[in-house]
Coordinates of C-alpha atoms and ligand atoms in Angstrom, one line a residue:
M16 CA 18.7 -15.0 -8.0
P17 CA 17.5 -12.6 -5.2
A18 CA 14.0 -12.2 -5.2
T19 CA 12.3 -8.6 -5.8
V20 CA 9.4 -6.9 -4.2
V21 CA 7.0 -4.4 -5.5
L22 CA 4.6 -2.9 -3.1
G23 CA 2.6 0.1 -2.4
T24 CA 4.0 2.8 -0.5
Q25 CA 0.8 4.6 0.4
W26 CA -3.1 3.9 1.0
G27 CA -3.0 1.7 -2.1
D28 CA -4.6 1.9 -5.6
E29 CA -1.1 3.4 -6.5
G30 CA -1.0 1.5 -9.8
K31 CA 0.8 -1.5 -8.5
G32 CA -0.7 -3.2 -11.3
K33 CA 0.9 -1.8 -14.2
F34 CA 4.6 -1.7 -13.2
T35 CA 4.0 -5.5 -11.9
D36 CA 3.0 -6.3 -15.4
L37 CA 5.9 -5.0 -16.9
L38 CA 8.5 -6.3 -14.1
A39 CA 6.3 -9.8 -14.4
S40 CA 7.6 -10.3 -18.7
E41 CA 11.4 -10.2 -17.0
V42 CA 10.4 -12.7 -14.2
D43 CA 9.9 -16.5 -13.7
F44 CA 7.4 -16.7 -10.9
V45 CA 5.3 -13.7 -9.7
V46 CA 3.6 -14.5 -5.7
R47 CA 1.0 -12.5 -4.2
Y48 CA 2.1 -12.7 0.0
Q49 CA -0.6 -11.4 1.4
G50 CA -4.6 -9.9 1.2
G51 CA -7.6 -11.4 -0.6
H52 CA -9.9 -10.3 -2.9
N53 CA -9.9 -6.6 -1.6
A54 CA -7.5 -6.0 -3.8
G55 CA -7.7 -5.0 -7.5
H56 CA -5.6 -4.7 -10.2
T57 CA -6.2 -3.3 -13.3
I58 CA -4.0 -3.7 -16.4
V59 CA -4.7 -2.4 -19.9
I60 CA -3.2 -4.2 -22.5
G61 CA -4.5 -2.5 -26.0
D62 CA -8.0 -3.1 -26.3
D63 CA -8.1 -5.5 -22.9
R64 CA -8.5 -4.5 -19.8
F65 CA -8.1 -6.7 -17.0
A66 CA -9.5 -6.5 -13.5
L67 CA -7.4 -8.9 -11.4
Q68 CA -8.1 -9.5 -7.6
L69 CA -6.7 -12.9 -6.4
V70 CA -4.8 -14.4 -9.4
P71 CA -1.4 -13.0 -9.8
T72 CA -0.6 -10.2 -12.0
G73 CA 1.9 -12.4 -13.7
I74 CA -0.9 -14.7 -15.3
L75 CA -1.1 -12.6 -18.4
N76 CA 2.7 -13.8 -19.1
A77 CA 2.7 -17.2 -20.8
H78 CA 6.1 -18.0 -19.7
V79 CA 5.2 -16.9 -15.6
V80 CA 3.8 -19.1 -12.7
P81 CA 1.8 -17.0 -10.7
V82 CA 1.5 -18.4 -7.1
I83 CA -0.8 -17.7 -4.4
G84 CA 1.4 -17.7 -1.5
N85 CA 0.5 -18.5 2.2
G86 CA -0.2 -15.2 3.5
V87 CA -3.1 -14.8 1.4
V88 CA -7.2 -15.4 2.2
I89 CA -8.7 -17.2 -0.7
D90 CA -12.5 -17.2 -1.5
P91 CA -12.6 -19.9 -3.4
K92 CA -15.8 -18.7 -5.5
V93 CA -14.2 -15.8 -6.3
L94 CA -10.7 -17.2 -7.2
L95 CA -12.6 -20.1 -9.7
D96 CA -14.8 -17.4 -11.5
E97 CA -11.6 -15.1 -12.0
V98 CA -10.0 -18.3 -13.6
E99 CA -13.1 -19.1 -15.6
V100 CA -13.0 -15.3 -16.9
L101 CA -9.4 -15.5 -17.5
S102 CA -9.6 -18.5 -19.4
S103 CA -12.7 -17.8 -21.6
R104 CA -10.5 -14.6 -22.6
G105 CA -7.8 -16.8 -23.8
I106 CA -5.4 -16.7 -21.0
D107 CA -3.8 -20.2 -20.1
T108 CA -4.5 -20.8 -16.4
S109 CA -3.5 -24.0 -15.9
R110 CA 0.3 -22.6 -14.4
L111 CA -1.7 -21.3 -11.4
V112 CA -0.5 -22.5 -8.0
I113 CA -2.0 -22.3 -4.6
S114 CA -0.7 -22.6 -1.3
G115 CA -2.2 -25.4 0.7
S116 CA -1.4 -23.1 3.8
A117 CA -3.2 -20.3 2.3
H118 CA -6.7 -19.6 4.7
L119 CA -10.1 -19.9 3.3
I120 CA -12.6 -17.2 3.4
M121 CA -15.8 -18.8 4.6
P122 CA -19.4 -17.8 4.1
Y123 CA -19.6 -16.6 8.0
H124 CA -16.3 -14.0 7.3
Q125 CA -18.2 -12.1 4.8
E126 CA -21.3 -11.9 6.6
L127 CA -19.9 -11.0 9.9
D128 CA -17.6 -8.1 8.0
R129 CA -21.1 -6.9 6.8
L130 CA -22.5 -6.9 9.9
T131 CA -19.8 -5.7 11.9
E132 CA -19.6 -2.6 9.6
R133 CA -23.1 -1.8 10.2
Y134 CA -22.9 -2.9 14.2
L135 CA -20.1 -0.1 14.5
G136 CA -22.3 2.9 12.8
K137 CA -20.3 5.8 12.2
N138 CA -17.2 4.3 13.8
K139 CA -17.3 2.2 11.0
L140 CA -13.6 1.0 8.9
G141 CA -15.1 1.5 5.9
T142 CA -14.0 -2.5 4.7
T143 CA -14.1 -3.7 1.5
K144 CA -17.0 -5.9 3.2
R145 CA -15.2 -8.8 1.4
G146 CA -14.7 -11.0 5.0
I147 CA -10.9 -10.2 5.2
G148 CA -10.4 -8.9 8.4
P149 CA -12.7 -11.8 10.0
A150 CA -10.4 -14.6 8.3
Y151 CA -7.7 -13.1 9.5
A152 CA -9.2 -12.9 12.8
D153 CA -9.7 -16.7 12.7
K154 CA -6.4 -17.5 11.4
A155 CA -4.7 -15.5 14.2
S156 CA -7.4 -17.4 17.1
R157 CA -6.2 -20.5 15.3
I158 CA -9.7 -21.6 14.2
G159 CA -9.5 -20.9 10.6
I160 CA -9.7 -23.4 7.7
R161 CA -7.2 -23.9 5.0
V162 CA -6.9 -24.6 1.4
Q163 CA -5.3 -28.1 1.9
D164 CA -8.1 -29.1 4.2
L165 CA -10.3 -29.3 1.1
L166 CA -8.1 -32.1 0.3
D167 CA -9.4 -34.3 3.4
E168 CA -13.4 -34.3 3.5
K169 CA -13.1 -35.5 7.2
I170 CA -10.6 -32.9 8.4
F171 CA -12.9 -30.2 6.7
S172 CA -16.4 -31.3 7.9
Q173 CA -14.7 -31.7 11.5
K174 CA -13.2 -28.2 11.2
L175 CA -16.5 -26.5 10.1
E176 CA -18.8 -28.4 12.3
V177 CA -16.7 -26.8 15.3
V178 CA -16.1 -23.3 14.4
L179 CA -19.7 -23.0 12.7
K180 CA -21.5 -23.9 15.8
E181 CA -19.7 -20.7 17.5
K182 CA -20.3 -18.4 14.1
N183 CA -23.7 -19.6 14.3
Q184 CA -24.2 -18.5 17.9
I185 CA -22.6 -15.0 17.1
L186 CA -25.0 -14.6 14.4
A187 CA -27.9 -15.4 16.2
K188 CA -27.4 -14.2 19.3
V189 CA -25.4 -10.8 18.9
Y190 CA -26.9 -9.7 15.4
N191 CA -30.4 -11.6 15.1
R192 CA -29.2 -13.4 12.3
L193 CA -30.7 -16.7 10.6
P194 CA -27.8 -19.4 11.3
L195 CA -25.8 -20.3 8.4
D196 CA -26.8 -24.0 6.9
E197 CA -23.6 -26.2 7.3
D198 CA -24.7 -28.7 4.5
K199 CA -25.2 -26.2 2.1
I200 CA -21.2 -25.2 2.9
L201 CA -20.1 -28.5 2.8
A202 CA -21.5 -29.2 -0.6
D203 CA -20.0 -25.7 -1.9
Y204 CA -16.7 -26.5 -0.2
L205 CA -16.4 -30.1 -0.6
D206 CA -18.4 -31.0 -4.0
V207 CA -18.0 -27.7 -6.2
Y208 CA -14.7 -25.7 -5.1
A209 CA -12.5 -28.6 -4.2
P210 CA -12.4 -30.9 -7.1
K211 CA -11.8 -27.6 -9.1
L212 CA -9.2 -26.3 -6.5
S213 CA -7.1 -29.8 -6.3
P214 CA -4.7 -29.4 -9.2
M215 CA -3.6 -26.3 -8.2
I216 CA -2.8 -26.8 -4.6
S217 CA 1.0 -27.1 -3.5
D218 CA 3.9 -26.7 -1.1
T219 CA 4.4 -23.5 -2.6
V220 CA 7.2 -23.0 0.0
G221 CA 9.2 -25.7 -1.8
I222 CA 8.4 -24.8 -4.9
L223 CA 10.0 -21.1 -4.3
H224 CA 13.0 -22.1 -2.3
R225 CA 13.7 -25.1 -5.2
A226 CA 13.1 -22.2 -8.3
Y227 CA 15.7 -20.0 -6.0
K228 CA 18.2 -22.0 -6.1
Q229 CA 17.9 -22.8 -9.8
G230 CA 18.6 -18.9 -10.1
K231 CA 15.1 -18.1 -11.1
E232 CA 13.7 -14.8 -11.0
I233 CA 10.9 -14.3 -8.3
L234 CA 8.3 -11.0 -7.8
L235 CA 7.0 -10.9 -4.5
E236 CA 3.6 -8.8 -5.5
G237 CA 2.2 -6.8 -2.9
A238 CA -1.4 -6.1 -2.4
Q239 CA -3.1 -2.7 -0.7
A240 CA -0.1 -0.7 0.7
T241 CA 2.0 0.4 3.4
F242 CA -0.4 2.4 5.3
L243 CA -3.1 0.1 5.6
D244 CA -0.4 -2.6 6.9
L245 CA -1.9 -4.0 10.3
D246 CA 1.2 -3.2 12.2
H247 CA 2.7 0.1 10.3
G248 CA -0.4 1.8 9.3
T249 CA -3.0 3.9 10.3
Y250 CA -4.7 1.9 12.7
P251 CA -7.7 1.0 13.1
F252 CA -8.3 1.7 9.5
V253 CA -6.0 -0.6 8.2
T254 CA -6.2 -4.0 6.4
S255 CA -5.8 -7.0 8.5
S256 CA -2.1 -8.6 6.6
N257 CA 1.1 -7.2 6.4
P258 CA 1.5 -5.4 2.9
T259 CA 5.0 -4.3 4.2
A260 CA 8.0 -5.8 2.7
G261 CA 8.4 -8.1 5.9
G262 CA 5.1 -9.5 4.8
A263 CA 6.5 -10.8 2.0
C264 CA 8.5 -13.1 3.7
T265 CA 6.1 -14.2 5.9
G266 CA 3.4 -14.5 3.3
S267 CA 5.8 -16.3 0.7
G268 CA 8.3 -18.3 3.0
L269 CA 11.3 -16.7 1.6
G270 CA 13.9 -15.5 4.3
P271 CA 14.7 -11.8 4.1
R272 CA 18.2 -12.2 2.3
Q273 CA 16.5 -13.7 -0.6
I274 CA 15.2 -10.7 -1.3
D275 CA 17.6 -7.7 -2.8
R276 CA 15.3 -5.2 -4.4
V277 CA 12.2 -3.6 -3.0
I278 CA 10.4 -1.5 -5.4
G279 CA 8.0 1.3 -3.7
V280 CA 5.1 1.9 -6.3
A281 CA 3.8 5.8 -5.2
K282 CA 1.3 7.5 -7.3
A283 CA 2.1 11.2 -7.9
Y284 CA -0.8 12.1 -5.7
L285 CA -2.7 10.6 -3.0
T286 CA -5.6 8.6 -2.7
R287 CA -7.7 6.5 0.1
V288 CA -10.8 4.5 0.2
G289 CA -12.6 3.9 3.5
A290 CA -12.2 5.8 6.7
G291 CA -9.0 7.3 8.7
P292 CA -6.6 10.4 8.6
F293 CA -5.2 11.9 5.5
P294 CA -3.4 15.0 6.4
T295 CA -2.8 16.3 2.5
E296 CA -6.8 15.7 1.6
L297 CA -8.7 18.0 -0.7
E298 CA -11.6 18.7 -1.7
G299 CA -13.9 20.8 -3.9
E300 CA -12.5 21.1 -7.7
T301 CA -8.9 20.2 -7.2
A302 CA -10.4 17.0 -5.5
D303 CA -12.7 16.3 -8.5
L304 CA -10.5 17.0 -11.1
L305 CA -8.1 14.5 -9.7
V306 CA -10.9 12.0 -9.4
E307 CA -12.2 12.7 -12.6
R308 CA -8.8 12.8 -14.5
G309 CA -7.7 9.8 -12.6
F310 CA -10.6 7.9 -12.6
E311 CA -10.2 7.4 -9.1
F312 CA -12.7 4.7 -8.4
G313 CA -12.4 1.7 -6.6
T314 CA -11.8 -1.2 -8.6
N315 CA -13.5 -3.5 -7.1
T316 CA -16.2 -1.7 -5.2
G317 CA -16.8 1.3 -7.3
R318 CA -16.6 3.5 -4.4
K319 CA -14.9 7.3 -5.4
R320 CA -11.8 7.4 -3.8
R321 CA -10.4 10.5 -1.3
T322 CA -7.6 12.7 -3.0
G323 CA -5.1 14.5 -1.9
W324 CA -1.5 15.9 -2.6
F325 CA 1.6 13.6 -2.2
D326 CA 2.6 13.5 1.1
L327 CA 6.6 13.3 1.7
V328 CA 6.4 12.6 5.3
L329 CA 4.2 9.5 4.8
L330 CA 6.7 8.8 2.0
R331 CA 10.2 8.8 3.5
Q332 CA 8.3 6.3 6.4
A333 CA 7.3 4.2 3.6
V334 CA 11.0 4.4 2.2
A335 CA 12.2 3.3 5.8
L336 CA 9.9 0.7 6.8
N337 CA 10.1 -1.2 3.6
S338 CA 14.0 -0.7 2.6
V339 CA 12.6 0.5 -0.6
S340 CA 15.3 0.3 -3.1
E341 CA 13.7 2.5 -5.9
I342 CA 10.3 4.4 -6.4
A343 CA 8.2 3.6 -9.6
L344 CA 6.2 6.7 -9.6
T345 CA 2.5 6.5 -11.2
K346 CA -0.1 8.8 -12.8
L347 CA 2.3 11.7 -13.3
D348 CA 0.2 12.7 -16.3
I349 CA -2.7 13.1 -14.2
L350 CA -1.0 16.1 -12.9
D351 CA -1.0 17.6 -16.3
V352 CA -3.5 20.4 -16.4
F353 CA -2.6 21.7 -12.9
P354 CA -1.0 25.1 -12.7
E355 CA 0.4 24.3 -9.7
V356 CA 1.7 21.2 -8.0
L357 CA 2.0 20.8 -3.7
V358 CA 4.0 18.6 -2.1
A359 CA 4.0 18.4 1.7
T360 CA 7.2 18.1 2.8
Q361 CA 6.6 18.4 6.8
Y362 CA 3.3 18.2 9.0
E363 CA 2.9 21.1 11.7
V364 CA 1.0 20.1 15.1
D365 CA -0.1 22.2 18.1
G366 CA 2.5 24.8 16.6
E367 CA 5.8 22.8 16.1
R368 CA 6.9 21.4 12.6
T369 CA 7.6 18.0 12.1
S370 CA 9.5 15.9 9.1
D371 CA 8.7 12.6 10.9
L372 CA 5.0 10.2 10.9
P373 CA 3.3 11.0 14.2
Y374 CA 3.5 7.5 16.0
H375 CA 0.5 9.1 18.2
Q376 CA -2.8 8.5 16.2
S377 CA -4.4 11.6 18.0
T378 CA -1.4 13.5 17.0
F379 CA -1.4 12.4 13.2
H380 CA -5.1 13.6 13.2
K381 CA -4.2 16.9 13.9
A382 CA -1.3 17.2 11.5
R383 CA -1.7 20.0 8.8
P384 CA 0.4 19.8 5.8
I385 CA 3.3 22.6 5.3
Y386 CA 3.5 22.5 1.4
K387 CA 5.9 23.1 -1.4
R388 CA 4.4 24.4 -4.5
F389 CA 5.8 24.2 -8.1
E390 CA 4.7 25.5 -11.0
G391 CA 2.6 22.7 -13.4
W392 CA 4.0 21.7 -16.3
M393 CA 0.8 22.0 -18.2
E394 CA 1.3 19.7 -21.0
D395 CA 0.3 16.2 -22.1
L396 CA 2.8 13.7 -20.8
T397 CA 0.9 10.8 -22.2
K398 CA 2.9 10.2 -25.6
V399 CA 6.3 11.0 -23.8
T400 CA 8.7 8.4 -23.2
K401 CA 12.0 9.2 -22.9
K402 CA 13.6 11.3 -20.1
E403 CA 14.7 14.1 -22.2
E404 CA 11.1 14.8 -23.1
L405 CA 9.9 15.2 -19.9
P406 CA 8.6 18.9 -19.4
Y407 CA 11.4 21.2 -17.0
N408 CA 8.7 22.0 -14.5
A409 CA 8.2 17.6 -14.1
R410 CA 11.8 17.2 -13.7
L411 CA 12.1 19.6 -11.1
Y412 CA 9.5 18.1 -9.1
L413 CA 10.7 14.7 -9.8
S414 CA 14.1 15.6 -8.6
F415 CA 12.9 17.4 -5.8
L416 CA 10.8 13.9 -4.7
E417 CA 14.4 12.0 -5.3
E418 CA 16.3 14.1 -3.3
Q419 CA 13.8 14.2 -0.2
L420 CA 13.4 10.7 -0.4
E421 CA 17.1 9.5 -0.6
V422 CA 16.2 6.6 -3.4
P423 CA 15.9 6.8 -7.3
I424 CA 13.2 7.3 -9.2
S425 CA 13.4 4.6 -11.5
M426 CA 10.2 4.6 -13.6
V427 CA 7.4 6.9 -14.3
G428 CA 3.9 6.3 -15.3
T429 CA 2.4 8.6 -17.9
G430 CA -0.7 6.6 -19.1
P431 CA -2.8 3.5 -18.2
E432 CA -1.0 1.5 -21.0
R433 CA 1.6 -0.5 -20.6
D434 CA 3.7 1.4 -23.1
Q435 CA 3.1 4.5 -21.1
F436 CA 6.2 4.9 -18.8
V437 CA 9.8 6.5 -18.8
S438 CA 12.4 4.6 -17.4
L439 CA 14.7 7.0 -15.7
R440 CA 17.3 4.6 -15.5
Ligands
LIG516 P1 -10.6 -4.7 4.4 O1 -9.2 -5.0 3.8 O2 -11.7 -5.2 3.4 O3 -10.5 -5.4 5.5 O4 -10.6 -2.9 4.4 C1 -9.9 -2.4 5.4 C2 -9.0 -1.0 5.0 O5 -8.1 -1.3 3.6 C3 -10.6 0.2 4.0 O6 -10.3 1.2 4.3 C4 -10.7 -0.6 2.7 O7 -11.1 0.2 2.1 C5 -8.8 -0.4 2.4 N1 -8.6 -1.6 1.4 C6 -8.8 -2.4 1.4 N2 -7.9 -3.2 0.2 C7 -8.1 -2.0 -0.3 C8 -7.2 -1.9 -1.8 O8 -6.9 -3.0 -2.5 N3 -6.6 -0.6 -2.1 C9 -7.5 0.6 -1.6 N4 -7.6 0.2 -0.2 C10 -8.0 -0.8 0.3

């Protein structure tokens, strides 16, 4: 069975968790392919609210094998804490498999993430300070320590010795900090984390290819989103991995011809955390209302998200970059009380209109949105489950988005619960 990718098409927090969870009930494997515990997926099942950072969403479905792919960076303490919390709530975590080629987030990564942000001052990126960027930087510099190194004490110790020497020099000489204690790191990683993680470590590439050949259904779950992509996002205000569909291949080991469905999750309005350009950003009462109704605070960091209107220029680019085959539109109900709903169709830059995303960052910073205005539906959508029950104005809004994006909207989210959605297919 060809694999499916589900990914964010905006700046993250589109509500991917809920749709991934819904899709997970129909598949055999759910694979995280990039990012780390900078991600945060919230799933609501009845009175239970699950906030997942590293463990794939599929963990909540008893028949699914959740896989953490080679493209992910793992903080072992966070992973083990998450596994423990899930187990204590009655979830079977024994099926979890971790790629031996995934990289480990080490204590110096987190420390350097914090220090670099402080050093950058007003130019800071607004990272989650989880050590994600420094861990991926070490991976690219070929001094990263991988999950498989936990299985060999000698190799782990040798690698740590070499890399820590350099990191401690940087901490002391650049940032005037105390060096990190090598023995403490060795004790934590080899004596505490390694024995607990070892049974989960495996050749995930082999597992996935065998599963593919056996006709199993595989869902590749993106974290963050298209415009936080290291290559295609609003650099430098991006994360350090590739959430776009290409990253699903490199981060899992499946090839492009093994994927035939790409579900782009888009929120009915926009949010962004951290710094960076945001042409449709709102301020004042409308922004506050979106934050309040959409509960727009980071799952992980608690930071209030910036909010804005839906942006078709961004979305058209996301559809192209990811070969999106269908859109899952989330949180439409949040717009229920707005008498007018706006959608940016183009940008104006230096007096010229464009439908394309400016490739030059300085141009993008100057872009002003051109809006199409829709009369709001002013009705409660939270109980709507059928296409025919959607108010006329909401249907007009959805048809316009479909026509502009040239891909179908297959699902529309109308509330946080698992069953609060409308299937349009
Ligand atoms: P990092 O991934 O911690 O390095 O942060 C880089 C940028 O990505 C910052 O602007 C973060 O706010 C943003 N970011 C990282 N993870 C997420 C996420 O899951 N949702 C939304 N923004 C994120």
